[in-house]
Amino acid sequence: MSYVVIRSRQDVPRIMYFLRRHRSQAAVILDDLSVPQELPHIKPYNAIPGPKPIPILGNTWRLLPIIGQYDVSDVARLSDIIYRDYGKIARLSGLIGRPDLLFVYDADEIEKIYRQEGPTPFRPSMPCLVKYKSEIRKDFFGKLPGVVGVHGEPWREFRTKVQKPILQLKTVRKYIRPIETVTGDFIRRMEEMMDENKDMPSDFDNEIHKWALECIGVVSLDARLGCLDPNLSLNSEPQRIINAAKYALRNIAILELKFPFWRYFPTTIWKNYVKNMDYFVKICTKYVDEAMERLQKKKITPDSDLSLIERILANEPNKKTAYVLALDLILVGIDTISMAVCSILYQLATRPEQQRKMYEELRQLMPDPNTPLTTKLLDEMVFVKAFVKEVLRMYSTVIGNGRTLQHDTIIRGYHVPKGVQVVFPTLVTGQMEEYVSKSNEFLPERWMKNSDENYSIHPFASLPYGHGARMCLGRRFADLEIQILLAKLIRSYNIEYHHQPLEYKVTFMYAPHGEMKLRMMKRLD
């Protein structure tokens, strides 16, 4: 993939020649220039189609209750409506208190934008989290703002400190046994929760949140949090952590897309947001301090024998690095992983033939259901991994990715100024026939190298974890936790669903909405 930068009008003849030869492969950046008259085929930004703003209220009125055209709580449907109404590029301008949103549904253009970004790409920020970290709790975060809601050099410096231990396969593989232990406890808890029909309770999604938090606690805090205790009270620490994460994440759309009153005075929703974030900081500080005490009592040991949090504490002079990393992993990990698992289990329960294929693969690899999991076994679970990828293609938990442009850029023939937030709705592009063959069919086999049929899929059509330098930092742990749960659960149980079909909706994640009354039937072999 190539891209060119226009920095002066003297460059235009060369660029014109380049465009004629390579236009379909080239991304163009205009370095703070207006569109040169010598490039007449480049259309101005205001020519991009999209909902027309009205005086004073702009397009913000479309997101308001009662009078609004769009439901801010269903961003997935909004992304699909905009594509159907305006095509492969559309802008939503006139949003009070925030930059324009530019929706791009062209996988080739998405690839160009990703490939032209430098070492510090700007992902559309969470203004509420930025305000919390940089203003409300500047005393705590200081020069260590973390990786979520942070951009530029501060983001790069922090990520450099933590990415090696968290992305190394040998570090991830050390957690196979601890996560398997947590998952075994969770399955026993599921057995206790069954009703007379073997159905899970109506709030089973909250139980999945507890499993996800227990796994994340093992990884990011080096501790068992007690989330799977059957007598857990509503005011218990684990449940309060889950509630805080849900509140902080599920109100982001309201804080950021509706009129941002919270920027000017402390609204109720903003005060509750700060309260929940403060609780996160308190919990992370408590458990990291305990990990530090354990580390100090250990004899000198190589990095390979240390946990993730111990490696960071041993190699970073400021232990706040560990505080902030743990905060970010928990904040984005609980809802992301738990909602993905809800979706995957629901799809398994409603696709018996696909579940049978998964079970047969697992039975072949693990004749004894109690076989301890190993790296080798997990690597050989080809269909398990393919099924997860296909669920995330058709029902992507994260409905889209995006970037804030750092340069004026040409996108689909339009001159787009820097500062615009470009949105890549992967939930839509992942189901477009021109990028994914048989896109309307659920076919895990499309992800398997030894498939009998040659399926095609554009590499930038479905990106549930993002791409490039800002790809999800905890993706390997997320994959590991999901794969271990499926291996242990489906090897021993057939999962069924015998109630009204669930609709997919967006809270913060895109997932089945309603009572997850999955039925667990013990397998006989």
Short mmCIF file of C-alpha atoms in Angstrom, two decimals:
data_model
loop_
_atom_site.label_atom_id
_atom_site.label_comp_id
_atom_site.label_asym_id
_atom_site.label_seq_id
_atom_site.Cartn_x
_atom_site.Cartn_y
_atom_site.Cartn_z
CA MET A 1 0.00 0.00 0.00
CA SER A 2 1.33 3.46 -0.96
CA TYR A 3 0.45 6.94 0.16
CA VAL A 4 1.64 10.39 -0.80
CA VAL A 5 1.84 13.70 1.01
CA ILE A 6 1.15 16.99 -0.79
CA ARG A 7 3.12 19.69 1.03
CA SER A 8 3.32 22.34 -1.66
CA ARG A 9 1.73 23.24 -4.96
CA GLN A 10 4.99 22.41 -6.68
CA ASP A 11 4.23 18.77 -5.85
CA VAL A 12 1.00 18.76 -7.85
CA PRO A 13 2.32 17.69 -11.32
CA ARG A 14 4.17 14.76 -9.73
CA ILE A 15 1.11 13.81 -7.71
CA MET A 16 -1.15 14.01 -10.75
CA TYR A 17 1.11 11.54 -12.56
CA PHE A 18 1.19 9.29 -9.49
CA LEU A 19 -2.58 9.35 -9.13
CA ARG A 20 -3.15 8.41 -12.75
CA ARG A 21 -0.96 5.36 -12.35
CA HIS A 22 -1.73 4.24 -8.80
CA ARG A 23 -4.96 5.86 -7.77
CA SER A 24 -6.67 2.69 -6.56
CA GLN A 25 -3.69 1.78 -4.35
CA ALA A 26 -2.72 5.20 -3.01
CA ALA A 27 -3.83 7.16 0.00
CA VAL A 28 -3.26 10.91 -0.26
CA ILE A 29 -2.48 13.27 2.61
CA LEU A 30 -2.79 17.03 2.11
CA ASP A 31 -0.40 18.61 4.58
CA ASP A 32 -2.47 21.55 5.86
CA LEU A 33 -3.33 22.68 2.32
CA SER A 34 -6.66 23.50 0.80
CA VAL A 35 -7.60 21.43 -2.24
CA PRO A 36 -5.40 22.61 -5.13
CA GLN A 37 -7.33 23.77 -8.18
CA GLU A 38 -5.05 21.58 -10.26
CA LEU A 39 -6.75 18.48 -8.76
CA PRO A 40 -10.30 19.12 -10.01
CA HIS A 41 -11.43 15.52 -9.42
CA ILE A 42 -11.01 15.98 -5.65
CA LYS A 43 -14.36 17.01 -4.19
CA PRO A 44 -14.71 19.34 -1.18
CA TYR A 45 -15.50 18.05 2.28
CA ASN A 46 -18.92 19.70 2.42
CA ALA A 47 -19.97 17.67 -0.63
CA ILE A 48 -19.88 14.43 1.38
CA PRO A 49 -23.47 13.19 1.82
CA GLY A 50 -25.05 12.88 5.24
CA PRO A 51 -27.85 14.12 7.48
CA LYS A 52 -28.19 17.89 7.16
CA PRO A 53 -27.70 19.91 10.36
CA ILE A 54 -30.18 22.59 11.36
CA PRO A 55 -29.33 26.00 12.88
CA ILE A 56 -28.28 26.00 16.56
CA LEU A 57 -29.01 22.31 17.24
CA GLY A 58 -27.01 20.98 14.27
CA ASN A 59 -27.48 17.21 14.07
CA THR A 60 -27.50 16.78 17.85
CA TRP A 61 -31.30 16.96 17.80
CA ARG A 62 -31.37 13.64 15.89
CA LEU A 63 -29.94 11.93 19.00
CA LEU A 64 -32.36 13.50 21.50
CA PRO A 65 -35.19 11.48 23.09
CA ILE A 66 -38.72 11.78 21.71
CA ILE A 67 -37.92 14.24 18.90
CA GLY A 68 -34.74 12.50 17.77
CA GLN A 69 -34.42 10.44 14.59
CA TYR A 70 -31.74 8.07 15.90
CA ASP A 71 -31.53 6.07 19.11
CA VAL A 72 -28.18 6.82 20.73
CA SER A 73 -28.34 3.51 22.59
CA ASP A 74 -28.41 1.58 19.30
CA VAL A 75 -25.32 2.78 17.49
CA ALA A 76 -25.20 -0.49 15.52
CA ARG A 77 -28.53 0.27 13.84
CA LEU A 78 -27.45 3.88 13.31
CA SER A 79 -24.34 2.70 11.44
CA ASP A 80 -26.46 0.48 9.19
CA ILE A 81 -29.05 3.22 8.53
CA ILE A 82 -26.38 5.73 7.53
CA TYR A 83 -24.84 3.21 5.10
CA ARG A 84 -28.19 2.41 3.50
CA ASP A 85 -29.19 6.08 3.25
CA TYR A 86 -25.91 7.64 2.11
CA GLY A 87 -23.55 4.95 0.77
CA LYS A 88 -19.90 4.15 1.42
CA ILE A 89 -19.00 7.52 2.90
CA ALA A 90 -21.19 9.80 4.98
CA ARG A 91 -20.63 12.55 7.49
CA LEU A 92 -22.56 13.33 10.63
CA SER A 93 -21.70 16.97 11.31
CA GLY A 94 -23.07 19.60 13.67
CA LEU A 95 -22.70 17.52 16.84
CA ILE A 96 -22.57 20.07 19.64
CA GLY A 97 -19.34 19.87 21.60
CA ARG A 98 -17.56 17.30 19.42
CA PRO A 99 -15.91 16.93 15.97
CA ASP A 100 -17.71 15.60 12.91
CA LEU A 101 -18.10 11.85 12.51
CA LEU A 102 -17.17 10.50 9.08
CA PHE A 103 -18.49 6.99 8.42
CA VAL A 104 -16.41 5.01 5.91
CA TYR A 105 -17.75 1.67 4.62
CA ASP A 106 -15.03 1.04 2.05
CA ALA A 107 -12.54 -1.65 3.17
CA ASP A 108 -9.92 -0.46 0.66
CA GLU A 109 -10.10 3.09 2.05
CA ILE A 110 -10.01 1.75 5.61
CA GLU A 111 -6.83 -0.13 4.75
CA LYS A 112 -5.24 3.01 3.29
CA ILE A 113 -6.01 5.06 6.39
CA TYR A 114 -4.62 2.41 8.70
CA ARG A 115 -1.46 1.94 6.67
CA GLN A 116 -0.65 5.64 6.43
CA GLU A 117 -0.81 6.30 10.18
CA GLY A 118 2.40 6.93 12.08
CA PRO A 119 3.66 5.57 15.41
CA THR A 120 1.12 7.55 17.46
CA PRO A 121 -2.28 7.14 15.77
CA PHE A 122 -5.19 9.02 17.30
CA ARG A 123 -8.20 6.87 18.03
CA PRO A 124 -11.40 8.87 18.66
CA SER A 125 -11.10 9.67 22.33
CA MET A 126 -13.55 9.24 25.16
CA PRO A 127 -13.80 12.89 26.27
CA CYS A 128 -15.31 11.87 29.58
CA LEU A 129 -12.38 9.54 30.36
CA VAL A 130 -9.88 12.15 29.13
CA LYS A 131 -11.42 14.73 31.47
CA TYR A 132 -11.35 12.29 34.36
CA LYS A 133 -7.71 11.31 33.86
CA SER A 134 -6.30 14.72 32.93
CA GLU A 135 -8.38 16.99 35.20
CA ILE A 136 -10.47 15.30 37.88
CA ARG A 137 -7.74 12.85 38.96
CA LYS A 138 -4.66 14.51 37.57
CA ASP A 139 -3.16 14.03 41.03
CA PHE A 140 -3.27 10.27 40.52
CA PHE A 141 -2.50 9.81 36.82
CA GLY A 142 -0.02 12.63 36.32
CA LYS A 143 2.29 11.66 33.43
CA LEU A 144 1.05 8.05 33.38
CA PRO A 145 -2.38 8.31 31.74
CA GLY A 146 -2.48 4.72 30.44
CA VAL A 147 -3.61 3.42 27.03
CA VAL A 148 -7.38 4.02 27.07
CA GLY A 149 -8.64 7.49 26.16
CA VAL A 150 -5.06 8.72 25.70
CA HIS A 151 -3.25 9.78 22.53
CA GLY A 152 0.02 11.01 21.10
CA GLU A 153 3.37 10.75 22.83
CA PRO A 154 1.97 10.09 26.36
CA TRP A 155 0.10 7.08 24.96
CA ARG A 156 3.19 5.79 23.10
CA GLU A 157 5.44 6.14 26.14
CA PHE A 158 3.03 4.26 28.40
CA ARG A 159 2.32 1.50 25.89
CA THR A 160 6.06 1.01 25.36
CA LYS A 161 6.42 0.35 29.09
CA VAL A 162 3.79 -2.40 29.20
CA GLN A 163 3.34 -3.96 25.76
CA LYS A 164 6.29 -6.37 25.85
CA PRO A 165 5.17 -8.40 28.88
CA ILE A 166 1.47 -8.29 28.01
CA LEU A 167 1.87 -9.33 24.36
CA GLN A 168 4.58 -11.98 24.75
CA LEU A 169 3.16 -15.44 24.07
CA LYS A 170 5.23 -16.98 26.86
CA THR A 171 3.61 -14.57 29.33
CA VAL A 172 0.10 -15.32 28.05
CA ARG A 173 0.69 -19.09 28.14
CA LYS A 174 1.61 -18.92 31.82
CA TYR A 175 -2.04 -18.11 32.52
CA ILE A 176 -3.54 -21.23 30.90
CA ARG A 177 -3.69 -23.12 34.18
CA PRO A 178 -4.93 -20.21 36.37
CA ILE A 179 -7.68 -19.32 33.88
CA GLU A 180 -8.61 -23.01 33.52
CA THR A 181 -8.99 -23.16 37.32
CA VAL A 182 -11.23 -20.09 37.33
CA THR A 183 -13.28 -21.56 34.47
CA GLY A 184 -13.68 -24.88 36.29
CA ASP A 185 -15.02 -22.99 39.30
CA PHE A 186 -17.40 -21.09 37.01
CA ILE A 187 -18.79 -24.26 35.42
CA ARG A 188 -19.41 -25.74 38.88
CA ARG A 189 -21.20 -22.50 39.75
CA MET A 190 -23.32 -22.91 36.60
CA GLU A 191 -24.29 -26.40 37.75
CA GLU A 192 -25.47 -24.94 41.05
CA MET A 193 -27.58 -22.28 39.30
CA MET A 194 -29.60 -24.64 37.09
CA ASP A 195 -33.35 -24.78 37.60
CA GLU A 196 -35.43 -27.93 37.22
CA ASN A 197 -35.22 -27.62 33.42
CA LYS A 198 -31.42 -27.26 33.53
CA ASP A 199 -31.80 -23.60 32.49
CA MET A 200 -29.54 -20.83 33.65
CA PRO A 201 -31.13 -17.93 35.61
CA SER A 202 -32.49 -14.89 33.79
CA ASP A 203 -29.54 -12.76 34.93
CA PHE A 204 -26.95 -15.23 33.64
CA ASP A 205 -25.16 -12.42 31.79
CA ASN A 206 -24.19 -10.99 35.19
CA GLU A 207 -22.70 -14.36 36.15
CA ILE A 208 -20.63 -14.27 32.96
CA HIS A 209 -19.43 -10.81 34.01
CA LYS A 210 -18.28 -12.38 37.30
CA TRP A 211 -16.29 -15.05 35.45
CA ALA A 212 -14.74 -12.38 33.20
CA LEU A 213 -13.79 -10.22 36.18
CA GLU A 214 -12.29 -13.21 38.02
CA CYS A 215 -10.15 -14.00 34.97
CA ILE A 216 -9.05 -10.37 34.58
CA GLY A 217 -8.28 -10.19 38.30
CA VAL A 218 -5.93 -13.16 37.97
CA VAL A 219 -4.16 -11.50 35.02
CA SER A 220 -4.08 -7.80 35.91
CA LEU A 221 -4.19 -7.84 39.71
CA ASP A 222 -2.49 -11.17 40.42
CA ALA A 223 -5.36 -12.10 42.73
CA ARG A 224 -8.55 -14.13 43.02
CA LEU A 225 -11.30 -11.60 43.71
CA GLY A 226 -13.94 -14.06 44.91
CA CYS A 227 -16.44 -13.26 42.15
CA LEU A 228 -17.68 -16.86 41.95
CA ASP A 229 -18.69 -17.13 45.59
CA PRO A 230 -22.32 -18.39 45.55
CA ASN A 231 -23.17 -16.11 48.49
CA LEU A 232 -21.89 -12.92 46.87
CA SER A 233 -23.93 -9.95 48.10
CA LEU A 234 -25.09 -7.05 45.96
CA ASN A 235 -22.76 -4.77 47.91
CA SER A 236 -19.74 -7.08 47.68
CA GLU A 237 -16.49 -5.81 46.23
CA PRO A 238 -16.65 -7.98 43.06
CA GLN A 239 -20.24 -6.95 42.30
CA ARG A 240 -19.39 -3.30 42.90
CA ILE A 241 -16.47 -3.59 40.46
CA ILE A 242 -18.80 -5.08 37.83
CA ASN A 243 -21.41 -2.38 38.42
CA ALA A 244 -18.76 0.34 38.19
CA ALA A 245 -17.45 -1.04 34.89
CA LYS A 246 -20.94 -1.31 33.44
CA TYR A 247 -21.81 2.24 34.45
CA ALA A 248 -18.56 3.75 33.21
CA LEU A 249 -18.75 2.06 29.81
CA ARG A 250 -22.47 1.94 29.13
CA ASN A 251 -22.99 5.65 29.66
CA ILE A 252 -20.20 6.72 27.29
CA ALA A 253 -22.60 7.09 24.34
CA ILE A 254 -24.90 9.30 26.42
CA LEU A 255 -22.02 11.43 27.72
CA GLU A 256 -20.40 11.85 24.31
CA LEU A 257 -23.16 11.94 21.70
CA LYS A 258 -25.95 13.76 23.48
CA PHE A 259 -25.63 17.41 24.45
CA PRO A 260 -22.52 17.48 26.72
CA PHE A 261 -23.97 19.40 29.69
CA TRP A 262 -21.44 17.57 31.92
CA ARG A 263 -18.62 19.61 30.40
CA TYR A 264 -20.07 22.79 31.84
CA PHE A 265 -21.57 21.69 35.16
CA PRO A 266 -21.59 18.40 37.12
CA THR A 267 -24.68 16.55 35.94
CA THR A 268 -25.97 13.51 37.85
CA ILE A 269 -24.65 11.09 35.24
CA TRP A 270 -21.22 12.77 35.32
CA LYS A 271 -21.02 12.68 39.13
CA ASN A 272 -21.89 8.97 39.09
CA TYR A 273 -19.30 8.37 36.37
CA VAL A 274 -16.58 10.00 38.51
CA LYS A 275 -17.73 8.07 41.58
CA ASN A 276 -17.45 4.75 39.75
CA MET A 277 -14.07 5.60 38.25
CA ASP A 278 -12.79 6.55 41.71
CA TYR A 279 -13.82 3.11 42.94
CA PHE A 280 -11.76 1.51 40.15
CA VAL A 281 -8.70 3.50 41.19
CA LYS A 282 -9.17 2.46 44.81
CA ILE A 283 -9.46 -1.25 43.96
CA CYS A 284 -6.50 -1.30 41.57
CA THR A 285 -4.30 0.50 44.09
CA LYS A 286 -5.23 -1.95 46.82
CA TYR A 287 -4.42 -5.12 44.86
CA VAL A 288 -1.28 -3.84 43.15
CA ASP A 289 0.09 -2.79 46.55
CA GLU A 290 -0.50 -6.34 47.76
CA ALA A 291 1.30 -7.72 44.70
CA MET A 292 4.21 -5.38 45.42
CA GLU A 293 4.47 -6.71 48.97
CA ARG A 294 4.56 -10.30 47.70
CA LEU A 295 7.22 -9.42 45.12
CA GLN A 296 9.45 -7.82 47.75
CA LYS A 297 9.34 -11.02 49.80
CA LYS A 298 10.42 -13.18 46.87
CA LYS A 299 13.99 -14.20 46.35
CA ILE A 300 15.74 -12.95 43.21
CA THR A 301 14.07 -14.71 40.30
CA PRO A 302 14.19 -14.39 36.49
CA ASP A 303 11.44 -12.51 34.65
CA SER A 304 10.15 -15.77 33.20
CA ASP A 305 9.04 -16.88 36.68
CA LEU A 306 7.17 -13.65 37.44
CA SER A 307 3.51 -12.89 36.81
CA LEU A 308 2.51 -10.08 34.47
CA ILE A 309 2.03 -7.57 37.25
CA GLU A 310 5.25 -8.65 38.97
CA ARG A 311 7.25 -8.16 35.78
CA ILE A 312 5.96 -4.61 35.44
CA LEU A 313 6.59 -3.85 39.10
CA ALA A 314 10.10 -5.32 38.88
CA ASN A 315 11.07 -3.36 35.77
CA GLU A 316 9.29 -0.03 36.24
CA PRO A 317 10.45 2.34 39.00
CA ASN A 318 7.00 3.92 39.34
CA LYS A 319 4.45 1.39 40.54
CA LYS A 320 1.67 3.64 39.25
CA THR A 321 2.41 2.07 35.87
CA ALA A 322 0.93 -1.15 37.26
CA TYR A 323 -2.00 0.71 38.85
CA VAL A 324 -2.98 2.38 35.58
CA LEU A 325 -2.48 -0.72 33.43
CA ALA A 326 -4.69 -2.75 35.76
CA LEU A 327 -7.34 -0.01 35.67
CA ASP A 328 -7.41 0.08 31.86
CA LEU A 329 -7.47 -3.72 31.50
CA ILE A 330 -10.36 -4.08 33.93
CA LEU A 331 -12.28 -1.08 32.61
CA VAL A 332 -12.42 -2.25 29.00
CA GLY A 333 -12.03 -5.97 29.60
CA ILE A 334 -15.02 -6.92 31.75
CA ASP A 335 -17.78 -5.80 29.39
CA THR A 336 -15.88 -6.64 26.20
CA ILE A 337 -15.09 -10.24 27.13
CA SER A 338 -18.35 -11.00 28.92
CA MET A 339 -20.54 -9.64 26.13
CA ALA A 340 -18.50 -11.54 23.53
CA VAL A 341 -19.03 -14.73 25.55
CA CYS A 342 -22.78 -14.05 25.80
CA SER A 343 -22.91 -13.74 22.02
CA ILE A 344 -20.77 -16.82 21.37
CA LEU A 345 -22.75 -19.05 23.77
CA TYR A 346 -26.06 -17.84 22.37
CA GLN A 347 -24.92 -18.56 18.82
CA LEU A 348 -23.72 -22.03 19.85
CA ALA A 349 -27.04 -22.74 21.58
CA THR A 350 -29.03 -21.74 18.48
CA ARG A 351 -26.73 -23.49 15.97
CA PRO A 352 -26.75 -27.17 17.02
CA GLU A 353 -24.94 -28.41 13.93
CA GLN A 354 -22.05 -25.99 14.47
CA GLN A 355 -21.95 -26.90 18.17
CA ARG A 356 -21.75 -30.58 17.23
CA LYS A 357 -18.69 -29.86 15.06
CA MET A 358 -17.05 -28.03 17.93
CA TYR A 359 -17.80 -30.89 20.32
CA GLU A 360 -16.40 -33.50 17.93
CA GLU A 361 -13.17 -31.53 17.60
CA LEU A 362 -12.88 -31.21 21.38
CA ARG A 363 -13.68 -34.89 22.00
CA GLN A 364 -10.98 -35.93 19.55
CA LEU A 365 -8.41 -33.68 21.23
CA MET A 366 -9.58 -34.45 24.78
CA PRO A 367 -10.98 -38.00 25.04
CA ASP A 368 -11.09 -37.44 28.78
CA PRO A 369 -13.08 -34.25 29.57
CA ASN A 370 -10.79 -33.63 32.55
CA THR A 371 -7.67 -33.47 30.41
CA PRO A 372 -5.62 -30.41 31.51
CA LEU A 373 -5.33 -27.82 28.77
CA THR A 374 -1.95 -27.11 27.21
CA THR A 375 -0.60 -24.74 24.58
CA LYS A 376 -0.51 -27.62 22.09
CA LEU A 377 -4.13 -28.57 22.68
CA LEU A 378 -5.32 -24.98 22.39
CA ASP A 379 -3.37 -24.49 19.15
CA GLU A 380 -5.12 -27.54 17.65
CA MET A 381 -8.64 -26.27 18.41
CA VAL A 382 -9.06 -24.97 14.88
CA PHE A 383 -12.85 -25.03 14.70
CA VAL A 384 -13.22 -23.44 18.15
CA LYS A 385 -11.14 -20.45 17.05
CA ALA A 386 -12.90 -20.27 13.66
CA PHE A 387 -16.33 -20.23 15.31
CA VAL A 388 -15.31 -17.33 17.56
CA LYS A 389 -13.99 -15.37 14.57
CA GLU A 390 -17.22 -15.92 12.66
CA VAL A 391 -19.35 -14.75 15.58
CA LEU A 392 -17.21 -11.62 15.85
CA ARG A 393 -17.58 -11.04 12.10
CA MET A 394 -21.38 -11.27 12.02
CA TYR A 395 -22.06 -9.98 15.53
CA SER A 396 -18.97 -7.92 16.26
CA THR A 397 -19.00 -7.01 19.94
CA VAL A 398 -17.17 -3.79 19.10
CA ILE A 399 -19.34 -2.28 16.38
CA GLY A 400 -16.57 -0.15 14.90
CA ASN A 401 -13.10 1.30 15.10
CA GLY A 402 -11.88 4.72 14.14
CA ARG A 403 -9.22 7.37 13.90
CA THR A 404 -8.99 11.12 14.36
CA LEU A 405 -7.24 12.39 11.24
CA GLN A 406 -3.90 14.08 11.89
CA HIS A 407 -3.58 15.38 8.32
CA ASP A 408 -5.93 16.53 5.59
CA THR A 409 -6.61 13.35 3.64
CA ILE A 410 -8.31 12.24 0.43
CA ILE A 411 -10.97 9.59 1.16
CA ARG A 412 -13.10 8.24 -1.70
CA GLY A 413 -12.29 11.33 -3.72
CA TYR A 414 -13.21 13.84 -1.02
CA HIS A 415 -10.86 16.27 0.73
CA VAL A 416 -11.30 15.51 4.44
CA PRO A 417 -9.70 18.02 6.87
CA LYS A 418 -7.62 16.96 9.83
CA GLY A 419 -9.46 16.69 13.14
CA VAL A 420 -12.41 14.80 11.67
CA GLN A 421 -13.17 11.53 13.46
CA VAL A 422 -13.32 8.72 10.91
CA VAL A 423 -15.46 5.74 11.93
CA PHE A 424 -14.95 2.25 10.46
CA PRO A 425 -18.21 0.32 11.17
CA THR A 426 -16.77 -3.20 11.12
CA LEU A 427 -20.20 -4.63 11.97
CA VAL A 428 -21.39 -3.41 8.55
CA THR A 429 -18.26 -3.94 6.42
CA GLY A 430 -17.85 -7.45 7.83
CA GLN A 431 -21.19 -8.37 6.23
CA MET A 432 -20.78 -6.72 2.83
CA GLU A 433 -20.78 -9.23 -0.01
CA GLU A 434 -18.11 -7.40 -2.00
CA TYR A 435 -15.66 -7.92 0.86
CA VAL A 436 -16.82 -11.26 2.29
CA SER A 437 -18.00 -14.13 0.08
CA LYS A 438 -21.36 -15.57 1.20
CA SER A 439 -21.43 -12.81 3.78
CA ASN A 440 -24.99 -13.58 4.95
CA GLU A 441 -24.12 -17.16 5.83
CA PHE A 442 -22.60 -18.22 9.14
CA LEU A 443 -19.56 -20.22 8.02
CA PRO A 444 -16.74 -20.73 10.53
CA GLU A 445 -15.00 -22.76 7.84
CA ARG A 446 -14.10 -19.53 6.02
CA TRP A 447 -11.42 -18.98 8.69
CA MET A 448 -9.91 -22.48 8.38
CA LYS A 449 -6.92 -22.93 6.11
CA ASN A 450 -7.82 -26.52 5.23
CA SER A 451 -11.37 -25.63 4.15
CA ASP A 452 -12.62 -27.42 1.04
CA GLU A 453 -14.01 -24.18 -0.38
CA ASN A 454 -11.97 -21.09 -1.22
CA TYR A 455 -13.70 -18.33 0.73
CA SER A 456 -12.60 -14.74 0.26
CA ILE A 457 -12.56 -12.04 2.92
CA HIS A 458 -10.99 -8.60 2.76
CA PRO A 459 -8.40 -8.38 5.56
CA PHE A 460 -9.76 -4.99 6.67
CA ALA A 461 -13.48 -5.82 6.52
CA SER A 462 -13.69 -7.43 9.97
CA LEU A 463 -11.35 -6.10 12.65
CA PRO A 464 -12.90 -6.83 16.07
CA TYR A 465 -9.63 -5.97 17.84
CA GLY A 466 -8.66 -3.05 15.62
CA HIS A 467 -5.42 -2.81 13.67
CA GLY A 468 -1.88 -1.50 13.94
CA ALA A 469 -0.23 0.22 16.86
CA ARG A 470 -3.55 0.75 18.67
CA MET A 471 -4.78 -2.79 18.30
CA CYS A 472 -6.36 -4.07 21.54
CA LEU A 473 -3.55 -4.56 24.05
CA GLY A 474 -5.30 -7.41 25.88
CA ARG A 475 -6.46 -9.33 22.81
CA ARG A 476 -4.31 -12.41 23.47
CA PHE A 477 -5.65 -12.77 26.99
CA ALA A 478 -9.21 -12.24 25.73
CA ASP A 479 -8.77 -14.98 23.11
CA LEU A 480 -7.24 -17.29 25.71
CA GLU A 481 -10.06 -16.81 28.23
CA ILE A 482 -12.78 -17.37 25.61
CA GLN A 483 -11.09 -20.43 24.14
CA ILE A 484 -10.56 -22.07 27.55
CA LEU A 485 -14.20 -21.49 28.52
CA LEU A 486 -15.48 -23.04 25.28
CA ALA A 487 -13.10 -26.00 25.54
CA LYS A 488 -14.13 -26.88 29.10
CA LEU A 489 -17.83 -26.13 28.70
CA ILE A 490 -18.67 -27.62 25.30
CA ARG A 491 -16.59 -30.75 25.93
CA SER A 492 -18.83 -31.63 28.88
CA TYR A 493 -22.17 -29.95 28.10
CA ASN A 494 -24.55 -29.46 25.23
CA ILE A 495 -25.94 -25.92 25.37
CA GLU A 496 -29.50 -25.28 24.21
CA TYR A 497 -31.92 -22.36 24.09
CA HIS A 498 -35.71 -22.89 24.26
CA HIS A 499 -37.14 -19.39 24.62
CA GLN A 500 -38.03 -16.43 22.42
CA PRO A 501 -35.15 -15.37 20.12
CA LEU A 502 -32.99 -12.60 21.53
CA GLU A 503 -32.36 -9.36 19.66
CA TYR A 504 -28.91 -7.85 19.47
CA LYS A 505 -28.59 -4.37 20.96
CA VAL A 506 -25.84 -2.01 22.02
CA THR A 507 -25.15 -1.10 25.62
CA PHE A 508 -21.47 -0.37 25.23
CA MET A 509 -20.97 -3.64 23.38
CA TYR A 510 -23.14 -5.30 20.74
CA ALA A 511 -24.66 -8.45 22.26
CA PRO A 512 -27.89 -10.40 22.76
CA HIS A 513 -30.35 -8.39 24.83
CA GLY A 514 -32.66 -10.17 27.24
CA GLU A 515 -32.72 -13.17 29.53
CA MET A 516 -29.85 -15.55 28.76
CA LYS A 517 -31.68 -18.70 29.90
CA LEU A 518 -29.28 -21.16 28.33
CA ARG A 519 -29.94 -24.85 29.02
CA MET A 520 -27.00 -27.07 30.01
CA MET A 521 -27.36 -30.79 29.22
CA LYS A 522 -24.57 -33.03 30.50
CA ARG A 523 -22.88 -35.05 27.77
CA LEU A 524 -22.55 -38.78 28.33
CA ASP A 525 -19.15 -39.23 26.68
#
